PDB file of C-alpha atoms in Angstrom:
ATOM      1  CA  ILE A1207       0.085   0.182  -0.169  1.00 82.00           C
ATOM      2  CA  SER A1208       1.629   3.171  -1.135  1.00 83.00           C
ATOM      3  CA  GLN A1209      -1.410   5.789  -0.364  1.00 88.00           C
ATOM      4  CA  LEU A1210      -4.401   5.686   1.430  1.00 93.00           C
ATOM      5  CA  TYR A1211      -6.872   8.661   1.013  1.00 94.00           C
ATOM      6  CA  ALA A1212      -9.648   7.407   3.600  1.00 93.00           C
ATOM      7  CA  ASP A1213      -9.133   6.537   7.003  1.00 92.00           C
ATOM      8  CA  GLU A1214     -12.005   5.169   9.838  1.00 93.00           C
ATOM      9  CA  GLY A1215     -14.958   7.526  10.030  1.00 92.00           C
ATOM     10  CA  ASP A1216     -14.484   9.046   6.247  1.00 94.00           C
ATOM     11  CA  ILE A1217     -17.177   9.614   4.231  1.00 93.00           C
ATOM     12  CA  VAL A1218     -16.486   8.673   0.811  1.00 93.00           C
ATOM     13  CA  LYS A1219     -18.261   9.004  -2.620  1.00 93.00           C
ATOM     14  CA  LYS A1220     -18.520   6.529  -5.353  1.00 91.00           C
ATOM     15  CA  LYS A1221     -15.298   6.467  -7.550  1.00 93.00           C
ATOM     16  CA  GLU A1222     -13.387   8.196  -5.162  1.00 94.00           C
ATOM     17  CA  PRO A1223      -9.694   6.910  -4.962  1.00 93.00           C
ATOM     18  CA  LEU A1224      -9.243   5.210  -1.791  1.00 92.00           C
ATOM     19  CA  ALA A1225      -6.058   4.046  -2.138  1.00 91.00           C
ATOM     20  CA  VAL A1226      -2.937   3.305  -4.242  1.00 87.00           C
ATOM     21  CA  VAL A1227      -1.589  -0.404  -4.361  1.00 82.00           C
ATOM     22  CA  THR A1228       2.190  -0.404  -5.852  1.00 76.00           C
ATOM     23  CA  LEU A1229       3.209  -3.864  -6.779  1.00 65.00           C
ATOM     24  CA  SER A1230       7.001  -3.826  -5.384  1.00 58.00           C
ATOM     25  CA  GLY A1231      10.254  -5.403  -6.358  1.00 56.00           C
ATOM     26  CA  ILE A1232      10.446  -6.406 -10.133  1.00 53.00           C
ATOM     27  CA  ILE A1233       6.963  -8.044 -11.433  1.00 63.00           C
ATOM     28  CA  THR A1234       7.816 -11.111 -13.591  1.00 68.00           C
ATOM     29  CA  VAL A1235       5.043 -12.203 -16.386  1.00 65.00           C
ATOM     30  CA  ASN A1236       4.392 -15.440 -14.005  1.00 75.00           C
ATOM     31  CA  ASP A1237       4.192 -13.109 -11.118  1.00 77.00           C
ATOM     32  CA  LEU A1238       1.453 -11.013 -12.943  1.00 75.00           C
ATOM     33  CA  LYS A1239      -0.155 -14.024 -14.406  1.00 79.00           C
ATOM     34  CA  SER A1240      -0.957 -15.241 -10.711  1.00 83.00           C
ATOM     35  CA  ALA A1241      -2.128 -12.105  -9.426  1.00 82.00           C
ATOM     36  CA  ARG A1242      -4.439 -11.886 -12.329  1.00 83.00           C
ATOM     37  CA  ALA A1243      -5.531 -15.580 -11.517  1.00 88.00           C
ATOM     38  CA  GLN A1244      -6.046 -15.057  -7.727  1.00 88.00           C
ATOM     39  CA  ALA A1245      -7.880 -11.739  -8.677  1.00 88.00           C
ATOM     40  CA  TYR A1246     -10.430 -13.611 -10.890  1.00 91.00           C
ATOM     41  CA  ILE A1247     -10.993 -16.087  -8.226  1.00 92.00           C
ATOM     42  CA  GLN A1248     -11.750 -13.692  -5.636  1.00 91.00           C
ATOM     43  CA  TYR A1249     -14.081 -11.651  -8.298  1.00 92.00           C
ATOM     44  CA  GLU A1250     -15.876 -14.608  -9.111  1.00 94.00           C
ATOM     45  CA  ARG A1251     -16.264 -15.689  -5.707  1.00 93.00           C
ATOM     46  CA  ALA A1252     -17.790 -12.368  -5.257  1.00 92.00           C
ATOM     47  CA  LYS A1253     -19.990 -12.786  -7.780  1.00 94.00           C
ATOM     48  CA  ASN A1254     -20.943 -16.168  -6.788  1.00 95.00           C
ATOM     49  CA  ALA A1255     -21.523 -14.834  -3.333  1.00 93.00           C
ATOM     50  CA  VAL A1256     -24.075 -12.140  -4.816  1.00 94.00           C
ATOM     51  CA  ALA A1257     -25.995 -14.681  -6.985  1.00 95.00           C
ATOM     52  CA  VAL A1258     -26.351 -17.280  -4.054  1.00 96.00           C
ATOM     53  CA  LEU A1259     -27.421 -14.083  -1.915  1.00 95.00           C
ATOM     54  CA  ASN A1260     -29.996 -12.853  -4.303  1.00 95.00           C
ATOM     55  CA  ALA A1261     -31.427 -16.205  -4.295  1.00 96.00           C
ATOM     56  CA  GLN A1262     -32.158 -16.046  -0.715  1.00 96.00           C
ATOM     57  CA  LEU A1263     -33.321 -12.376  -0.975  1.00 95.00           C
ATOM     58  CA  THR A1264     -36.116 -13.309  -3.556  1.00 96.00           C
ATOM     59  CA  ASP A1265     -36.995 -16.367  -1.321  1.00 96.00           C
ATOM     60  CA  ALA A1266     -37.100 -14.070   2.051  1.00 95.00           C
ATOM     61  CA  ARG A1267     -39.352 -11.311   0.395  1.00 95.00           C
ATOM     62  CA  LYS A1268     -41.472 -14.044  -1.133  1.00 96.00           C
ATOM     63  CA  ASN A1269     -41.867 -15.742   2.374  1.00 94.00           C
ATOM     64  CA  GLU A1270     -42.363 -12.414   4.216  1.00 93.00           C
ATOM     65  CA  GLU A1271     -45.019 -11.668   1.822  1.00 94.00           C
ATOM     66  CA  ARG A1272     -46.712 -14.773   2.210  1.00 93.00           C
ATOM     67  CA  LEU A1273     -46.528 -14.017   6.106  1.00 93.00           C
ATOM     68  CA  LYS A1274     -48.221 -10.956   5.915  1.00 92.00           C
ATOM     69  CA  HIS A1275     -51.048 -12.662   3.863  1.00 92.00           C
ATOM     70  CA  ILE A1276     -51.419 -15.337   6.076  1.00 93.00           C
ATOM     71  CA  TYR A1277     -50.963 -12.852   9.043  1.00 91.00           C
ATOM     72  CA  LYS A1278     -53.835 -10.663   8.008  1.00 92.00           C
ATOM     73  CA  LYS A1279     -56.266 -13.524   7.856  1.00 92.00           C
ATOM     74  CA  GLY A1280     -55.189 -14.676  11.445  1.00 90.00           C
ATOM     75  CA  GLY A1281     -53.015 -17.791  10.433  1.00 91.00           C
ATOM     76  CA  ALA A1282     -49.725 -16.506  11.568  1.00 90.00           C
ATOM     77  CA  SER A1283     -48.513 -14.846  14.711  1.00 92.00           C
ATOM     78  CA  GLU A1284     -46.795 -11.423  14.784  1.00 90.00           C
ATOM     79  CA  GLN A1285     -43.898 -12.682  15.814  1.00 92.00           C
ATOM     80  CA  ASN A1286     -43.663 -14.934  12.791  1.00 91.00           C
ATOM     81  CA  LEU A1287     -44.132 -11.731  10.614  1.00 91.00           C
ATOM     82  CA  LEU A1288     -41.275  -9.945  12.313  1.00 93.00           C
ATOM     83  CA  ASP A1289     -38.890 -13.257  12.041  1.00 93.00           C
ATOM     84  CA  ALA A1290     -39.812 -13.079   8.182  1.00 93.00           C
ATOM     85  CA  LYS A1291     -39.111  -9.420   8.434  1.00 93.00           C
ATOM     86  CA  THR A1292     -35.707  -9.758  10.341  1.00 93.00           C
ATOM     87  CA  ARG A1293     -34.527 -12.193   8.091  1.00 93.00           C
ATOM     88  CA  TYR A1294     -35.310 -10.321   4.718  1.00 94.00           C
ATOM     89  CA  GLU A1295     -33.353  -7.299   6.402  1.00 93.00           C
ATOM     90  CA  ILE A1296     -30.644  -9.526   7.181  1.00 93.00           C
ATOM     91  CA  ILE A1297     -30.305 -11.411   4.052  1.00 93.00           C
ATOM     92  CA  ARG A1298     -30.832  -7.890   2.318  1.00 91.00           C
ATOM     93  CA  ALA A1299     -27.789  -6.374   4.399  1.00 90.00           C
ATOM     94  CA  ARG A1300     -25.478  -9.308   3.489  1.00 90.00           C
ATOM     95  CA  TYR A1301     -26.478  -8.728  -0.495  1.00 92.00           C
ATOM     96  CA  GLU A1302     -25.745  -5.137  -0.083  1.00 89.00           C
ATOM     97  CA  SER A1303     -22.015  -6.031   1.412  1.00 87.00           C
ATOM     98  CA  ALA A1304     -21.168  -8.603  -1.290  1.00 89.00           C
ATOM     99  CA  GLN A1305     -22.120  -6.370  -3.850  1.00 90.00           C
ATOM    100  CA  VAL A1306     -19.710  -3.710  -2.373  1.00 86.00           C
ATOM    101  CA  THR A1307     -16.883  -6.649  -2.225  1.00 87.00           C
ATOM    102  CA  VAL A1308     -17.753  -7.543  -6.394  1.00 89.00           C
ATOM    103  CA  GLY A1309     -16.964  -4.107  -6.849  1.00 87.00           C
ATOM    104  CA  LEU A1310     -13.811  -4.366  -5.011  1.00 86.00           C
ATOM    105  CA  ALA A1311     -12.747  -7.508  -6.497  1.00 88.00           C
ATOM    106  CA  LYS A1312     -13.303  -6.180 -10.156  1.00 87.00           C
ATOM    107  CA  ASN A1313     -11.023  -3.257  -9.178  1.00 83.00           C
ATOM    108  CA  ILE A1314      -8.300  -5.173  -8.155  1.00 83.00           C
ATOM    109  CA  LEU A1315      -8.917  -7.540 -11.422  1.00 83.00           C
ATOM    110  CA  ASP A1316      -9.126  -4.646 -13.937  1.00 81.00           C
ATOM    111  CA  ALA A1317      -5.985  -3.039 -12.131  1.00 75.00           C
ATOM    112  CA  THR A1318      -4.071  -6.244 -13.148  1.00 75.00           C
ATOM    113  CA  TYR A1319      -4.946  -5.764 -16.730  1.00 69.00           C
ATOM    114  CA  ASN A1320      -4.342  -2.057 -16.792  1.00 57.00           C
ATOM    115  CA  ARG A1321      -1.061  -1.552 -15.044  1.00 57.00           C
ATOM    116  CA  LEU A1322       1.568  -2.996 -13.032  1.00 57.00           C
ATOM    117  CA  GLU A1323       2.309  -0.163 -10.733  1.00 58.00           C
ATOM    118  CA  GLY A1324      -0.005   2.719  -8.861  1.00 69.00           C
ATOM    119  CA  ILE A1325      -3.243   1.035  -8.838  1.00 78.00           C
ATOM    120  CA  VAL A1326      -5.841   3.159  -7.839  1.00 85.00           C
ATOM    121  CA  LEU A1327      -8.526   1.785  -5.598  1.00 88.00           C
ATOM    122  CA  ARG A1328     -11.914   3.610  -5.965  1.00 90.00           C
ATOM    123  CA  SER A1329     -14.829   3.171  -3.889  1.00 91.00           C
ATOM    124  CA  PRO A1330     -17.687   1.315  -5.451  1.00 88.00           C
ATOM    125  CA  ILE A1331     -20.234   3.222  -3.276  1.00 88.00           C
ATOM    126  CA  ASN A1332     -21.390   6.126  -1.538  1.00 90.00           C
ATOM    127  CA  GLY A1333     -20.581   5.379   2.034  1.00 89.00           C
ATOM    128  CA  ARG A1334     -18.344   5.519   4.940  1.00 89.00           C
ATOM    129  CA  VAL A1335     -15.106   3.937   5.791  1.00 91.00           C
ATOM    130  CA  SER A1336     -16.283   1.592   8.738  1.00 89.00           C
ATOM    131  CA  ARG A1337     -12.660  -0.012   9.063  1.00 89.00           C
ATOM    132  CA  ARG A1338      -8.986   0.260   8.126  1.00 91.00           C
ATOM    133  CA  TYR A1339      -7.425  -3.102   7.445  1.00 90.00           C
ATOM    134  CA  ALA A1340      -4.340  -1.713   6.219  1.00 90.00           C
ATOM    135  CA  ASN A1341      -1.370   0.740   6.603  1.00 91.00           C
ATOM    136  CA  ILE A1342       0.436   2.529   4.239  1.00 91.00           C
ATOM    137  CA  GLY A1343       3.902   0.586   3.147  1.00 86.00           C
ATOM    138  CA  GLN A1344       2.062  -2.770   4.343  1.00 86.00           C
ATOM    139  CA  ASN A1345       2.088  -5.601   1.811  1.00 83.00           C
ATOM    140  CA  MET A1346      -0.942  -7.228   1.403  1.00 79.00           C
ATOM    141  CA  ALA A1347      -1.687 -10.725  -0.131  1.00 77.00           C
ATOM    142  CA  PRO A1348      -4.571 -10.880  -2.949  1.00 73.00           C
ATOM    143  CA  GLY A1349      -7.744 -10.787  -1.702  1.00 75.00           C
ATOM    144  CA  GLU A1350      -7.285  -9.114   1.722  1.00 82.00           C
ATOM    145  CA  PRO A1351      -9.123  -6.082   2.262  1.00 85.00           C
ATOM    146  CA  ILE A1352      -7.667  -2.666   2.893  1.00 89.00           C
ATOM    147  CA  LEU A1353     -10.912  -0.736   3.803  1.00 90.00           C
ATOM    148  CA  GLY A1354     -13.979  -1.743   4.988  1.00 87.00           C
ATOM    149  CA  LEU A1355     -17.262   0.187   3.510  1.00 88.00           C
ATOM    150  CA  VAL A1356     -20.630   0.665   5.118  1.00 85.00           C
ATOM    151  CA  ASP A1357     -23.564   2.527   2.883  1.00 85.00           C
ATOM    152  CA  PHE A1358     -25.559   4.416   5.364  1.00 75.00           C
ATOM    153  CA  ASN A1359     -28.239   4.690   3.204  1.00 75.00           C
ATOM    154  CA  ASN A1360     -29.644   1.082   4.145  1.00 71.00           C
ATOM    155  CA  VAL A1361     -29.295   0.866   7.638  1.00 71.00           C
ATOM    156  CA  TRP A1362     -31.153  -1.268  10.163  1.00 73.00           C
ATOM    157  CA  ILE A1363     -30.438  -1.939  14.008  1.00 75.00           C
ATOM    158  CA  GLU A1364     -31.114  -4.855  15.912  1.00 76.00           C
ATOM    159  CA  ALA A1365     -31.512  -4.603  19.567  1.00 75.00           C
ATOM    160  CA  ASN A1366     -32.300  -6.291  22.561  1.00 79.00           C
ATOM    161  CA  VAL A1367     -34.870  -4.827  25.254  1.00 79.00           C
ATOM    162  CA  LYS A1368     -35.216  -5.899  28.578  1.00 82.00           C
ATOM    163  CA  GLU A1369     -38.571  -7.228  29.542  1.00 83.00           C
ATOM    164  CA  THR A1370     -39.177  -4.432  32.406  1.00 85.00           C
ATOM    165  CA  HIS A1371     -39.125  -1.764  29.719  1.00 79.00           C
ATOM    166  CA  ILE A1372     -41.096  -3.897  26.829  1.00 82.00           C
ATOM    167  CA  GLY A1373     -44.109  -2.559  27.655  1.00 82.00           C
ATOM    168  CA  PRO A1374     -44.432   0.807  25.857  1.00 81.00           C
ATOM    169  CA  VAL A1375     -42.466  -0.542  22.788  1.00 81.00           C
ATOM    170  CA  GLU A1376     -44.446  -1.492  19.450  1.00 81.00           C
ATOM    171  CA  PRO A1377     -43.353  -3.007  16.132  1.00 77.00           C
ATOM    172  CA  GLY A1378     -42.935  -0.401  13.620  1.00 78.00           C
ATOM    173  CA  GLN A1379     -42.142   2.359  16.451  1.00 81.00           C
ATOM    174  CA  LYS A1380     -39.701   4.855  15.504  1.00 82.00           C
ATOM    175  CA  ALA A1381     -36.958   5.472  17.867  1.00 80.00           C
ATOM    176  CA  ASP A1382     -33.949   7.729  18.242  1.00 81.00           C
ATOM    177  CA  ILE A1383     -30.559   5.743  18.029  1.00 78.00           C
ATOM    178  CA  TYR A1384     -27.590   7.164  19.742  1.00 75.00           C
ATOM    179  CA  ILE A1385     -23.850   5.574  18.983  1.00 67.00           C
TER     180      ILE A1385
END
């Protein structure tokens, strides 16, 4: 890693440069082929994860809709409906995270074809840097994360409420959350 343009907590825009990766030492054709092969494998794995999560997301959405219909007729409990909604939201969050991973993996793969030095990694989304995994000067293996990104346009919170405080809490109720 030769440059890091973002740190934990920074807000980033889609296509904004996040880091510059340089390949140190002399790069042989075999090294380049190996880097491309590893980047391609990571990219394909990320795409496959998105495809699996997309199917799970479709199933979860259909299940939630089915339970809404059954709930309206009195055939399902409110807890069943809330469980289905929660499952859908969890899968949706994983799906969106997997899409970010695909974007980053594609950037790395493209970079192996475009140039050997000074590969600029750009943000695949508008969001915030949630975690920095690397430092300037650090050597990284292919597929290792450099920065973690979060899309704050699609955030949901799961919280536990003590039994003694549950009385005034209702499903769908708005709440102020402080971190």
